[in-house]
Short mmCIF file of C-alpha atoms and ligand atoms in Angstrom, two decimals:
data_model
loop_
_atom_site.label_atom_id
_atom_site.label_comp_id
_atom_site.label_asym_id
_atom_site.label_seq_id
_atom_site.Cartn_x
_atom_site.Cartn_y
_atom_site.Cartn_z
CA MET A 1 0.00 0.00 0.00
CA LYS A 2 1.16 3.46 -0.95
CA GLU A 3 2.46 5.73 1.81
CA ILE A 4 0.38 8.92 2.06
CA LEU A 5 1.97 10.66 5.00
CA SER A 6 4.90 10.10 7.28
CA LEU A 7 6.30 12.07 10.19
CA GLU A 8 9.76 11.41 11.60
CA HIS A 9 10.65 12.87 14.98
CA VAL A 10 8.67 16.03 14.33
CA SER A 11 8.84 18.68 17.04
CA PHE A 12 7.36 22.15 17.12
CA THR A 13 7.63 25.05 19.56
CA TYR A 14 5.57 28.25 19.22
CA ALA A 15 7.71 31.35 19.47
CA SER A 16 7.15 33.10 22.76
CA GLU A 17 8.14 36.49 24.18
CA ASP A 18 9.11 34.83 27.38
CA GLU A 19 11.73 32.16 26.69
CA GLN A 20 10.94 30.37 29.94
CA GLU A 21 7.33 29.99 28.86
CA SER A 22 7.98 28.31 25.52
CA ARG A 23 7.46 24.59 25.64
CA LYS A 24 7.17 22.09 22.87
CA ALA A 25 3.64 21.90 21.43
CA LEU A 26 4.84 18.76 19.63
CA ASP A 27 7.65 16.57 20.87
CA HIS A 28 9.22 13.97 18.57
CA ILE A 29 6.11 12.76 16.78
CA SER A 30 6.56 9.81 14.40
CA PHE A 31 3.93 7.85 12.47
CA THR A 32 3.03 6.74 8.95
CA ILE A 33 -0.32 6.64 7.18
CA LYS A 34 -0.99 4.33 4.22
CA GLU A 35 -3.41 4.85 1.36
CA GLY A 36 -7.01 4.06 2.26
CA GLU A 37 -6.54 4.16 6.04
CA TRP A 38 -8.89 5.98 8.39
CA ILE A 39 -6.74 7.31 11.20
CA ALA A 40 -8.20 8.94 14.29
CA ILE A 41 -6.08 11.25 16.42
CA VAL A 42 -7.36 11.75 19.95
CA GLY A 43 -6.15 13.76 22.89
CA HIS A 44 -7.41 16.33 25.39
CA ASN A 45 -7.38 20.07 24.68
CA GLY A 46 -3.90 21.44 24.21
CA SER A 47 -2.31 18.06 23.45
CA GLY A 48 -1.06 19.36 20.08
CA LYS A 49 -3.63 17.97 17.62
CA SER A 50 -4.34 21.19 15.71
CA THR A 51 -0.65 22.07 15.65
CA LEU A 52 -0.07 18.69 14.03
CA ALA A 53 -2.78 19.37 11.40
CA LYS A 54 -1.22 22.77 10.64
CA LEU A 55 2.20 21.18 10.13
CA ILE A 56 0.74 18.54 7.81
CA ILE A 57 -0.89 21.15 5.56
CA GLY A 58 2.20 23.34 5.75
CA LEU A 59 0.72 26.29 7.65
CA LEU A 60 3.58 25.78 10.11
CA PHE A 61 6.96 24.13 9.60
CA PRO A 62 8.60 21.71 12.06
CA SER A 63 11.29 23.00 14.41
CA GLU A 64 12.88 19.55 14.13
CA GLY A 65 12.18 16.41 12.12
CA THR A 66 10.69 15.79 8.68
CA ILE A 67 7.22 15.45 7.19
CA ARG A 68 6.77 13.52 3.97
CA VAL A 69 3.52 13.84 2.07
CA PHE A 70 3.02 11.47 -0.88
CA LEU A 71 6.70 10.49 -0.44
CA GLU A 72 7.94 14.05 -0.92
CA GLU A 73 9.47 16.03 1.91
CA LEU A 74 7.20 18.99 2.63
CA GLY A 75 8.98 22.32 2.22
CA GLU A 76 8.30 25.86 1.05
CA GLU A 77 9.07 25.00 -2.59
CA ASN A 78 6.52 22.19 -3.04
CA LEU A 79 3.99 23.43 -0.48
CA TRP A 80 1.28 24.59 -2.90
CA GLU A 81 1.47 21.53 -5.08
CA ILE A 82 1.26 19.20 -2.09
CA ARG A 83 -1.45 21.22 -0.37
CA SER A 84 -3.64 21.02 -3.46
CA GLN A 85 -3.87 17.27 -2.88
CA MET A 86 -5.22 17.61 0.66
CA GLY A 87 -8.62 18.71 1.90
CA ILE A 88 -9.15 20.01 5.41
CA VAL A 89 -12.36 20.72 7.32
CA PHE A 90 -12.14 22.69 10.56
CA GLN A 91 -14.20 22.75 13.73
CA ASN A 92 -16.47 25.73 13.30
CA PRO A 93 -19.16 25.23 10.62
CA ASP A 94 -19.77 28.98 10.45
CA ASN A 95 -16.20 29.92 9.62
CA GLN A 96 -15.77 27.93 6.42
CA PHE A 97 -18.04 29.65 3.93
CA VAL A 98 -17.09 32.08 1.22
CA GLY A 99 -19.86 31.53 -1.33
CA SER A 100 -23.37 32.98 -1.14
CA THR A 101 -24.91 29.66 -2.23
CA VAL A 102 -23.92 26.09 -1.54
CA GLN A 103 -22.76 25.51 -5.12
CA ASP A 104 -20.79 28.78 -5.29
CA ASP A 105 -19.07 27.81 -2.12
CA VAL A 106 -17.99 24.42 -3.40
CA ALA A 107 -16.96 25.96 -6.72
CA PHE A 108 -14.79 28.59 -5.05
CA ALA A 109 -11.81 26.36 -4.34
CA LEU A 110 -11.98 24.92 -7.86
CA GLU A 111 -11.95 28.39 -9.35
CA ASN A 112 -8.93 29.25 -7.21
CA ASN A 113 -7.19 26.17 -8.49
CA GLY A 114 -7.81 27.15 -12.11
CA VAL A 115 -10.29 24.38 -12.94
CA PRO A 116 -12.10 25.30 -16.21
CA PHE A 117 -15.79 26.18 -15.90
CA GLU A 118 -17.09 23.17 -17.93
CA GLU A 119 -15.26 20.89 -15.54
CA MET A 120 -16.38 22.78 -12.44
CA VAL A 121 -20.09 22.12 -12.84
CA PRO A 122 -19.93 18.30 -12.84
CA ARG A 123 -17.33 18.30 -10.05
CA VAL A 124 -19.46 20.52 -7.81
CA HIS A 125 -22.51 18.32 -8.43
CA SER A 126 -20.66 15.11 -7.81
CA ALA A 127 -18.98 16.40 -4.63
CA LEU A 128 -22.35 17.54 -3.25
CA ALA A 129 -23.93 14.21 -4.20
CA GLN A 130 -21.23 12.39 -2.25
CA VAL A 131 -22.25 14.21 0.92
CA LYS A 132 -25.98 13.98 0.09
CA MET A 133 -26.39 17.74 -0.34
CA GLU A 134 -27.11 17.81 -4.06
CA SER A 135 -30.63 19.12 -3.57
CA PHE A 136 -29.24 22.19 -1.73
CA LEU A 137 -27.29 23.66 -4.67
CA ASP A 138 -28.93 27.09 -4.52
CA HIS A 139 -29.46 27.28 -0.78
CA GLU A 140 -27.73 29.94 1.28
CA PRO A 141 -25.13 28.36 3.57
CA HIS A 142 -26.20 30.25 6.71
CA HIS A 143 -29.66 28.68 6.54
CA LEU A 144 -28.27 25.15 6.83
CA SER A 145 -27.98 23.10 10.02
CA GLY A 146 -24.53 22.53 11.52
CA GLY A 147 -24.30 19.01 10.12
CA GLN A 148 -25.32 20.19 6.66
CA LYS A 149 -22.74 23.00 6.77
CA GLN A 150 -19.97 20.56 7.63
CA ARG A 151 -21.12 18.23 4.83
CA VAL A 152 -20.88 21.15 2.39
CA ALA A 153 -17.41 21.93 3.76
CA ILE A 154 -16.46 18.29 3.13
CA ALA A 155 -17.87 18.59 -0.42
CA GLY A 156 -15.66 21.65 -0.91
CA ALA A 157 -12.65 19.57 0.05
CA LEU A 158 -13.77 16.60 -2.08
CA ALA A 159 -14.31 18.71 -5.20
CA LEU A 160 -10.52 19.13 -5.29
CA GLU A 161 -10.22 15.33 -5.50
CA PRO A 162 -7.79 15.12 -2.59
CA GLU A 163 -5.60 12.13 -1.72
CA LEU A 164 -6.02 12.90 1.96
CA LEU A 165 -8.97 14.35 3.86
CA ILE A 166 -8.18 15.92 7.24
CA LEU A 167 -10.99 16.63 9.70
CA ASP A 168 -9.90 18.80 12.65
CA GLU A 169 -12.67 18.31 15.23
CA ALA A 170 -15.13 18.70 12.36
CA THR A 171 -17.93 17.17 14.43
CA SER A 172 -17.21 18.67 17.82
CA MET A 173 -19.54 21.68 17.55
CA LEU A 174 -22.43 19.66 16.14
CA ASP A 175 -25.48 18.23 17.89
CA PRO A 176 -25.71 14.41 17.98
CA GLN A 177 -27.75 14.31 14.77
CA GLY A 178 -25.30 16.54 12.88
CA ARG A 179 -22.41 14.46 14.17
CA ASP A 180 -24.07 11.26 12.97
CA GLU A 181 -24.74 12.75 9.52
CA VAL A 182 -21.12 13.79 9.09
CA ILE A 183 -19.69 10.51 10.36
CA LYS A 184 -22.02 8.49 8.08
CA VAL A 185 -20.93 10.55 5.08
CA VAL A 186 -17.25 10.01 5.86
CA GLU A 187 -17.79 6.28 6.45
CA GLU A 188 -19.54 5.93 3.12
CA LEU A 189 -16.85 7.90 1.28
CA LYS A 190 -14.20 5.68 2.71
CA ARG A 191 -16.10 2.53 1.77
CA LYS A 192 -16.92 3.66 -1.77
CA THR A 193 -13.82 5.61 -2.77
CA GLY A 194 -11.09 4.31 -0.46
CA LEU A 195 -10.25 7.89 0.53
CA THR A 196 -7.54 8.25 3.18
CA VAL A 197 -8.93 10.08 6.22
CA LEU A 198 -7.14 11.68 9.15
CA SER A 199 -9.76 12.57 11.72
CA ILE A 200 -8.83 14.60 14.78
CA THR A 201 -11.48 14.20 17.43
CA HIS A 202 -12.11 13.94 21.10
CA ASP A 203 -15.19 11.83 20.51
CA LEU A 204 -14.13 8.32 21.44
CA GLU A 205 -17.25 6.86 19.82
CA GLU A 206 -15.98 8.16 16.49
CA VAL A 207 -12.61 6.56 17.20
CA LEU A 208 -14.24 3.11 17.14
CA LEU A 209 -14.76 3.49 13.39
CA ALA A 210 -11.09 4.16 12.60
CA ASP A 211 -8.58 1.58 11.35
CA ARG A 212 -5.91 2.95 13.66
CA VAL A 213 -5.84 5.41 16.50
CA ILE A 214 -3.07 7.76 17.58
CA VAL A 215 -3.40 8.97 21.18
CA MET A 216 -1.70 12.28 21.90
CA ASN A 217 -0.84 13.63 25.32
CA GLN A 218 1.14 16.79 26.07
CA GLY A 219 2.62 16.99 22.59
CA LYS A 220 3.73 13.37 22.53
CA VAL A 221 2.32 10.19 21.02
CA LEU A 222 1.12 8.11 23.96
CA ALA A 223 -0.05 5.12 21.92
CA ILE A 224 -0.78 3.96 18.36
CA GLY A 225 -2.94 0.93 17.62
CA SER A 226 -6.27 -0.47 16.51
CA PRO A 227 -9.33 0.77 18.42
CA ALA A 228 -9.40 -2.58 20.28
CA GLU A 229 -5.75 -2.24 21.30
CA ILE A 230 -6.24 1.36 22.38
CA PHE A 231 -9.39 0.71 24.38
CA GLU A 232 -7.71 -2.10 26.25
CA ARG A 233 -5.82 0.73 27.89
CA GLY A 234 -9.05 2.39 29.05
CA ASP A 235 -7.67 3.36 32.45
CA GLU A 236 -4.77 5.23 30.86
CA LEU A 237 -7.17 7.04 28.53
CA GLU A 238 -9.29 8.11 31.48
CA ALA A 239 -6.15 9.19 33.36
CA ILE A 240 -5.32 11.68 30.58
CA GLY A 241 -8.84 13.09 30.63
CA LEU A 242 -10.55 11.23 27.78
CA ASP A 243 -14.14 10.11 28.07
CA LEU A 244 -14.60 6.40 27.27
CA PRO A 245 -17.44 5.21 24.98
CA PHE A 246 -20.73 4.65 26.80
CA SER A 247 -20.75 0.85 26.32
CA MET A 248 -17.28 0.54 27.85
CA LYS A 249 -18.22 2.60 30.88
CA LEU A 250 -21.39 0.58 31.32
CA SER A 251 -19.65 -2.79 31.05
CA SER A 252 -17.01 -1.74 33.56
CA TYR A 253 -19.76 -0.55 35.93
CA LEU A 254 -21.65 -3.84 35.53
CA ARG A 255 -18.44 -5.75 36.25
CA ASP A 256 -17.89 -3.67 39.40
CA GLU A 257 -21.41 -4.64 40.43
CA GLY A 258 -20.42 -8.31 40.23
CA ILE A 259 -21.83 -9.17 36.82
CA ASP A 260 -19.57 -11.71 35.15
CA LEU A 261 -18.62 -10.20 31.78
CA ASN A 262 -15.62 -11.03 29.59
CA GLY A 263 -13.48 -8.36 28.04
CA ASN A 264 -14.12 -4.84 26.86
CA HIS A 265 -17.32 -3.95 25.07
CA MET A 266 -16.58 -1.32 22.52
CA SER A 267 -20.08 -1.14 21.08
CA GLU A 268 -23.50 -1.36 22.67
CA GLU A 269 -24.24 -4.27 20.33
CA GLU A 270 -21.31 -6.31 21.71
CA LEU A 271 -22.36 -5.62 25.26
CA VAL A 272 -26.00 -6.52 24.61
CA ASN A 273 -24.96 -9.73 22.84
CA GLU A 274 -22.79 -10.85 25.71
CA LEU A 275 -25.47 -10.05 28.24
CA TRP A 276 -27.91 -12.20 26.23
CA THR A 277 -25.67 -15.15 25.52
CA SER A 278 -23.49 -15.49 28.59
CA TYR A 279 -25.62 -13.98 31.29
CA PHE A 280 -29.34 -14.28 30.71
CA ASN A 281 -28.98 -17.76 29.21
CA LYS A 282 -27.39 -19.19 32.34
P1 ADP B 1 -5.25 20.77 20.50
O1 ADP B 1 -5.65 21.00 19.10
O2 ADP B 1 -4.92 19.35 20.82
O3 ADP B 1 -6.22 21.33 21.49
P2 ADP B 1 -3.14 22.72 19.98
O4 ADP B 1 -2.29 22.16 18.90
O5 ADP B 1 -4.12 23.76 19.61
O6 ADP B 1 -3.85 21.52 20.77
O7 ADP B 1 -2.18 23.31 21.11
C1 ADP B 1 -1.02 22.66 21.59
C2 ADP B 1 -0.25 23.59 22.51
O8 ADP B 1 0.25 24.70 21.77
C3 ADP B 1 -1.09 24.18 23.64
O9 ADP B 1 -0.27 24.28 24.79
C4 ADP B 1 -1.46 25.55 23.12
O10 ADP B 1 -1.65 26.46 24.18
C5 ADP B 1 -0.24 25.93 22.29
N1 ADP B 1 -0.60 26.81 21.17
C6 ADP B 1 -1.50 26.54 20.19
N2 ADP B 1 -1.56 27.54 19.30
C7 ADP B 1 -0.68 28.48 19.72
C8 ADP B 1 -0.24 29.75 19.21
N3 ADP B 1 -0.77 30.25 18.07
N4 ADP B 1 0.70 30.41 19.92
C9 ADP B 1 1.25 29.91 21.04
N5 ADP B 1 0.91 28.72 21.57
C10 ADP B 1 -0.05 28.00 20.91
MG1 MG B 2 -7.47 21.68 18.24
#
């Protein structure tokens, strides 16, 4: 499988007036992402997740270490070319619109990238269809719900046909319904197109859907593994201030209450199944 992104011992320190104050926002981060993977990055506020996203899209440059995107070392000279192959969606649905209608908004980035008009129209339609917003072409963005706005923002990124889609807490300001809509759209994209996704989140339920999880703490990588491997270390996750998925909390509570359950239950379905088969059938 093709390598999409790799970081080797990447560190970053924000410049500070007071030298004593400056500490590393990122401290020797290394990991690799392969084509088609869905990677979730989790960590509490201030653990360095957004700084990491900014380094990957070249808004900031590492103080130490190297970042390779599509096998090329990211630097000032190839920044624009590399950036044109990445899409990023940020946290606040209200800060990502430039167009006065949904279709203008999605077309904007294409226009900036010099895509000819005849090509723009089908690309805008297809990107909006992929996020199930095709019937909103002429709607004004500010009349949409939060989940719809983020789906349009994702369409804007998709219209550029990126190799890598980065979501920086793209669901964190949404209500549960909006969050579900966005997650379903990303899941379907991944299944149908094999798009590589890097999703920064502090929603551990969302993490369950990823192929691999990177846990950040105080600018360092605390752990990398499959969701199952990561959630086996539930106590450590709680110790660094992360909220475990509901089914895991419930199964640990039931165990504390003397109910004989095996293992960790990452989904409600798993927990319900075990309760049926091993408990109620006794
Ligand atoms: P996260 O996205 O995980 O919440 P950030 O990457 O935003 O974390 O922040 C990591 C650390 O860098 C924090 O200590 C934060 O205060 C600091 N930081 C973030 N942005 C800036 C900035 N523009 N200037 C100085 N320090 C910053
Ligand atoms: Mg952040």
